[in-house]
Amino acid sequence: MKISKFVWSVLVAFATGASIAPQQVEAIIVDGRVSGQILFTGSGNITESNGINSSGINSNGISGSVINELDFNGQNFPHGPLSVTNATGDFFPFVGSQANFNLAIRWTGSGSSVTLLDVLPGVGGPAWLVPIAGANGFATGTFFSLKSVTFDEDSLTLIGMGTTQTTSGDPLVQKDSPARIVIQGTGQDFTYNNLTVVTTAVPEVGSTLGLFVIGLVAVEGLRRKIATR
């Protein structure tokens, strides 16, 4: 059932994209990289494919053979919505909007030995989408992998890597960037009522290295200037 839902969501996404592309392709300018950070708040819960027993752990323990699933609570369960409560940079216009995930987040393993499921090569896995309230434009964030996941009945920390994109302004300008997506929550019985999703645009490695080199040159210049005094 899970796989069929995943395939269906992918087909719907492609069908939707195909239907809107002709109207939007000439209106969107692709220019630059995303900067900033966006924060969602809401609630969610974790289930396991083999069930969680009264002690909170599957009878075989949390292992690679167990599929864990994070669902987002709300009227569109398991997709959300979550509220956009804070943002910086290119994400600022999305404050006050709501975010929905296209899929629940499913994985196997624990700690740093985790594998994200439902990932299509070149497309990615679970993704969120946020429209701008009362205006044209939207933002997305897509998981491609998980760095680590730790959770128990009271807390959750999930760290993933992927991409993010914003499309906003007049005319519409599209920006893209690698992203780090961190989901944290506290609660009880594997239900996390204090759940946050933070997506941070990650600078390009070349840009970061360039800034580092510029910094070294500036420091060396200052050092020589002081030495000649």
Short mmCIF file of C-alpha atoms in Angstrom, two decimals, residues 4-218:
data_model
loop_
_atom_site.label_atom_id
_atom_site.label_comp_id
_atom_site.label_asym_id
_atom_site.label_seq_id
_atom_site.Cartn_x
_atom_site.Cartn_y
_atom_site.Cartn_z
CA SER A 4 1.34 2.36 -4.47
CA LYS A 5 0.69 5.65 -2.64
CA PHE A 6 4.24 6.74 -3.45
CA VAL A 7 3.91 5.90 -7.13
CA TRP A 8 0.56 7.65 -7.27
CA SER A 9 1.97 10.82 -5.69
CA VAL A 10 4.81 10.85 -8.22
CA LEU A 11 2.39 10.46 -11.12
CA VAL A 12 0.22 13.28 -9.77
CA ALA A 13 3.28 15.52 -9.37
CA PHE A 14 4.38 14.90 -12.95
CA ALA A 15 0.86 15.41 -14.28
CA THR A 16 0.50 18.66 -12.35
CA GLY A 17 3.89 19.90 -13.56
CA ALA A 18 3.01 19.08 -17.14
CA SER A 19 -0.28 20.96 -16.91
CA ILE A 20 1.17 24.20 -15.51
CA ALA A 21 4.49 24.27 -17.35
CA PRO A 22 3.18 25.81 -20.61
CA GLN A 23 1.63 28.72 -18.73
CA GLN A 24 4.62 29.40 -16.47
CA VAL A 25 7.71 28.59 -18.50
CA GLU A 26 7.93 32.01 -20.15
CA ALA A 27 7.13 33.87 -16.94
CA ILE A 28 9.84 32.36 -14.73
CA ILE A 29 13.42 33.64 -14.77
CA VAL A 30 16.03 31.20 -13.45
CA ASP A 31 18.63 33.29 -11.69
CA GLY A 32 20.94 32.60 -8.77
CA ARG A 33 21.03 30.49 -5.64
CA VAL A 34 18.70 30.42 -2.68
CA SER A 35 19.92 32.01 0.55
CA GLY A 36 18.39 31.88 3.99
CA GLN A 37 16.44 29.53 6.20
CA ILE A 38 12.78 28.58 6.67
CA LEU A 39 11.11 27.15 9.79
CA PHE A 40 7.90 25.11 10.03
CA THR A 41 6.12 24.15 13.24
CA GLY A 42 3.50 21.47 13.75
CA SER A 43 3.18 17.92 15.00
CA GLY A 44 3.92 14.41 13.82
CA ASN A 45 4.27 10.84 14.93
CA ILE A 46 6.46 7.83 14.17
CA THR A 47 5.21 4.34 13.44
CA GLU A 48 7.03 1.16 12.49
CA SER A 49 5.94 -1.33 9.87
CA ASN A 50 6.06 -4.18 12.40
CA GLY A 51 4.39 -2.16 15.14
CA ILE A 52 5.68 -0.53 18.31
CA ASN A 53 5.15 -2.57 21.47
CA SER A 54 4.27 -1.30 24.92
CA SER A 55 7.91 -0.61 25.74
CA GLY A 56 8.20 1.58 22.64
CA ILE A 57 10.62 -0.67 20.76
CA ASN A 58 9.95 -3.33 18.16
CA SER A 59 10.53 -6.88 19.41
CA ASN A 60 13.61 -7.10 17.18
CA GLY A 61 14.83 -3.65 18.22
CA ILE A 62 15.20 -0.67 15.90
CA SER A 63 17.18 -2.31 13.13
CA GLY A 64 17.72 -2.18 9.39
CA SER A 65 14.85 -4.61 8.84
CA VAL A 66 12.30 -2.25 10.40
CA ILE A 67 10.74 0.52 8.34
CA ASN A 68 10.17 3.68 10.39
CA GLU A 69 7.69 6.27 9.16
CA LEU A 70 7.26 9.90 10.20
CA ASP A 71 3.75 11.21 9.48
CA PHE A 72 2.77 14.87 9.69
CA ASN A 73 -0.48 15.56 11.53
CA GLY A 74 -3.19 17.88 10.26
CA GLN A 75 -6.19 17.93 7.98
CA ASN A 76 -4.05 16.53 5.16
CA PHE A 77 -2.58 13.72 7.30
CA PRO A 78 0.02 12.29 6.80
CA HIS A 79 1.15 15.32 4.77
CA GLY A 80 0.43 18.11 7.26
CA PRO A 81 0.04 21.01 7.02
CA LEU A 82 2.71 22.69 9.11
CA SER A 83 2.87 26.45 9.70
CA VAL A 84 5.69 28.64 8.39
CA THR A 85 6.54 30.62 11.52
CA ASN A 86 9.95 32.11 10.67
CA ALA A 87 12.17 32.66 7.66
CA THR A 88 15.17 34.64 6.47
CA GLY A 89 16.62 35.62 3.12
CA ASP A 90 14.74 34.41 0.04
CA PHE A 91 12.31 32.49 2.25
CA PHE A 92 10.97 35.57 4.04
CA PRO A 93 7.92 36.07 1.73
CA PHE A 94 6.61 32.64 2.81
CA VAL A 95 6.09 33.50 6.50
CA GLY A 96 2.44 32.95 7.40
CA SER A 97 1.88 30.26 4.76
CA GLN A 98 1.44 26.51 5.28
CA ALA A 99 3.68 23.65 4.20
CA ASN A 100 2.61 20.18 3.11
CA PHE A 101 4.77 17.13 2.42
CA ASN A 102 4.01 15.02 -0.63
CA LEU A 103 5.03 11.85 1.26
CA ALA A 104 5.54 10.62 4.77
CA ILE A 105 9.27 10.21 5.51
CA ARG A 106 10.27 6.54 5.67
CA TRP A 107 13.66 5.05 6.48
CA THR A 108 15.48 1.98 7.74
CA GLY A 109 18.28 1.86 10.29
CA SER A 110 19.16 4.24 13.10
CA GLY A 111 21.83 6.70 14.14
CA SER A 112 24.17 7.49 11.26
CA SER A 113 23.46 4.15 9.54
CA VAL A 114 20.16 5.11 7.94
CA THR A 115 18.69 4.75 4.46
CA LEU A 116 15.97 7.03 3.14
CA LEU A 117 13.23 5.21 1.25
CA ASP A 118 11.01 6.30 -1.65
CA VAL A 119 13.82 8.15 -3.45
CA LEU A 120 13.79 8.35 -7.24
CA PRO A 121 17.19 8.89 -8.95
CA GLY A 122 17.49 12.46 -10.15
CA VAL A 123 14.11 13.37 -8.64
CA GLY A 124 14.56 12.88 -4.92
CA GLY A 125 12.32 11.64 -2.15
CA PRO A 126 9.86 13.22 0.26
CA ALA A 127 9.42 16.94 -0.37
CA TRP A 128 7.59 19.89 1.12
CA LEU A 129 5.86 22.67 -0.77
CA VAL A 130 4.83 26.12 0.46
CA PRO A 131 2.82 28.61 -1.61
CA ILE A 132 3.05 32.32 -0.91
CA ALA A 133 -0.14 33.35 0.87
CA GLY A 134 -2.11 35.74 -1.33
CA ALA A 135 0.49 35.98 -4.10
CA ASN A 136 2.13 34.04 -6.92
CA GLY A 137 5.11 31.91 -6.06
CA PHE A 138 6.15 28.89 -4.03
CA ALA A 139 9.07 27.21 -2.31
CA THR A 140 10.04 23.55 -2.14
CA GLY A 141 12.49 21.38 -0.24
CA THR A 142 13.35 17.83 -1.29
CA PHE A 143 15.12 15.09 0.66
CA PHE A 144 17.74 13.08 -1.24
CA SER A 145 19.41 11.33 1.71
CA LEU A 146 19.53 11.09 5.50
CA LYS A 147 22.66 11.82 7.53
CA SER A 148 21.29 10.53 10.82
CA VAL A 149 18.08 9.76 12.73
CA THR A 150 17.77 9.33 16.48
CA PHE A 151 14.45 9.00 18.27
CA ASP A 152 12.64 7.52 21.23
CA GLU A 153 9.15 7.94 22.64
CA ASP A 154 9.97 11.48 23.88
CA SER A 155 12.20 13.06 21.24
CA LEU A 156 13.23 13.01 17.60
CA THR A 157 16.15 14.40 15.60
CA LEU A 158 16.31 13.72 11.86
CA ILE A 159 18.99 15.30 9.68
CA GLY A 160 18.81 15.10 5.91
CA MET A 161 20.37 16.59 2.80
CA GLY A 162 18.67 17.61 -0.39
CA THR A 163 17.73 20.65 -2.43
CA THR A 164 15.53 23.69 -2.04
CA GLN A 165 13.98 26.09 -4.52
CA THR A 166 12.12 29.39 -4.34
CA THR A 167 9.99 30.99 -7.04
CA SER A 168 8.75 34.45 -6.16
CA GLY A 169 8.68 38.11 -7.17
CA ASP A 170 7.30 40.01 -10.15
CA PRO A 171 8.42 38.82 -12.62
CA LEU A 172 8.82 35.39 -11.03
CA VAL A 173 12.44 34.46 -10.32
CA GLN A 174 13.47 30.89 -9.57
CA LYS A 175 16.47 30.14 -7.36
CA ASP A 176 17.93 26.76 -6.41
CA SER A 177 20.38 25.50 -3.82
CA PRO A 178 21.54 22.41 -1.96
CA ALA A 179 19.89 22.26 1.44
CA ARG A 180 20.17 20.79 4.92
CA ILE A 181 16.82 19.77 6.40
CA VAL A 182 16.56 19.14 10.15
CA ILE A 183 13.43 17.84 11.86
CA GLN A 184 13.27 17.90 15.65
CA GLY A 185 10.44 17.16 18.03
CA THR A 186 9.50 16.48 21.63
CA GLY A 187 6.42 14.78 23.02
CA GLN A 188 5.39 11.40 24.33
CA ASP A 189 4.50 7.93 23.03
CA PHE A 190 6.19 8.70 19.68
CA THR A 191 3.84 11.63 19.07
CA TYR A 192 5.77 14.89 18.81
CA ASN A 193 3.47 17.85 19.32
CA ASN A 194 6.41 20.26 19.39
CA LEU A 195 7.80 19.50 15.95
CA THR A 196 10.01 21.82 13.91
CA VAL A 197 11.31 21.49 10.37
CA VAL A 198 14.24 23.77 9.51
CA THR A 199 15.49 23.97 5.93
CA THR A 200 18.74 25.86 5.40
CA ALA A 201 20.15 26.72 1.99
CA VAL A 202 23.75 25.50 1.80
CA PRO A 203 26.32 27.68 0.00
CA GLU A 204 28.04 26.12 -2.99
CA VAL A 205 31.38 24.54 -2.05
CA GLY A 206 33.19 26.71 -4.58
CA SER A 207 31.63 29.86 -3.14
CA THR A 208 32.56 28.84 0.38
CA LEU A 209 36.15 28.08 -0.67
CA GLY A 210 36.34 31.39 -2.50
CA LEU A 211 35.23 33.29 0.59
CA PHE A 212 37.78 31.35 2.65
CA VAL A 213 40.62 32.26 0.25
CA ILE A 214 39.57 35.91 0.22
CA GLY A 215 39.62 35.84 4.01
CA LEU A 216 43.14 34.40 4.06
CA VAL A 217 44.38 37.04 1.61
CA ALA A 218 42.86 39.79 3.73
#
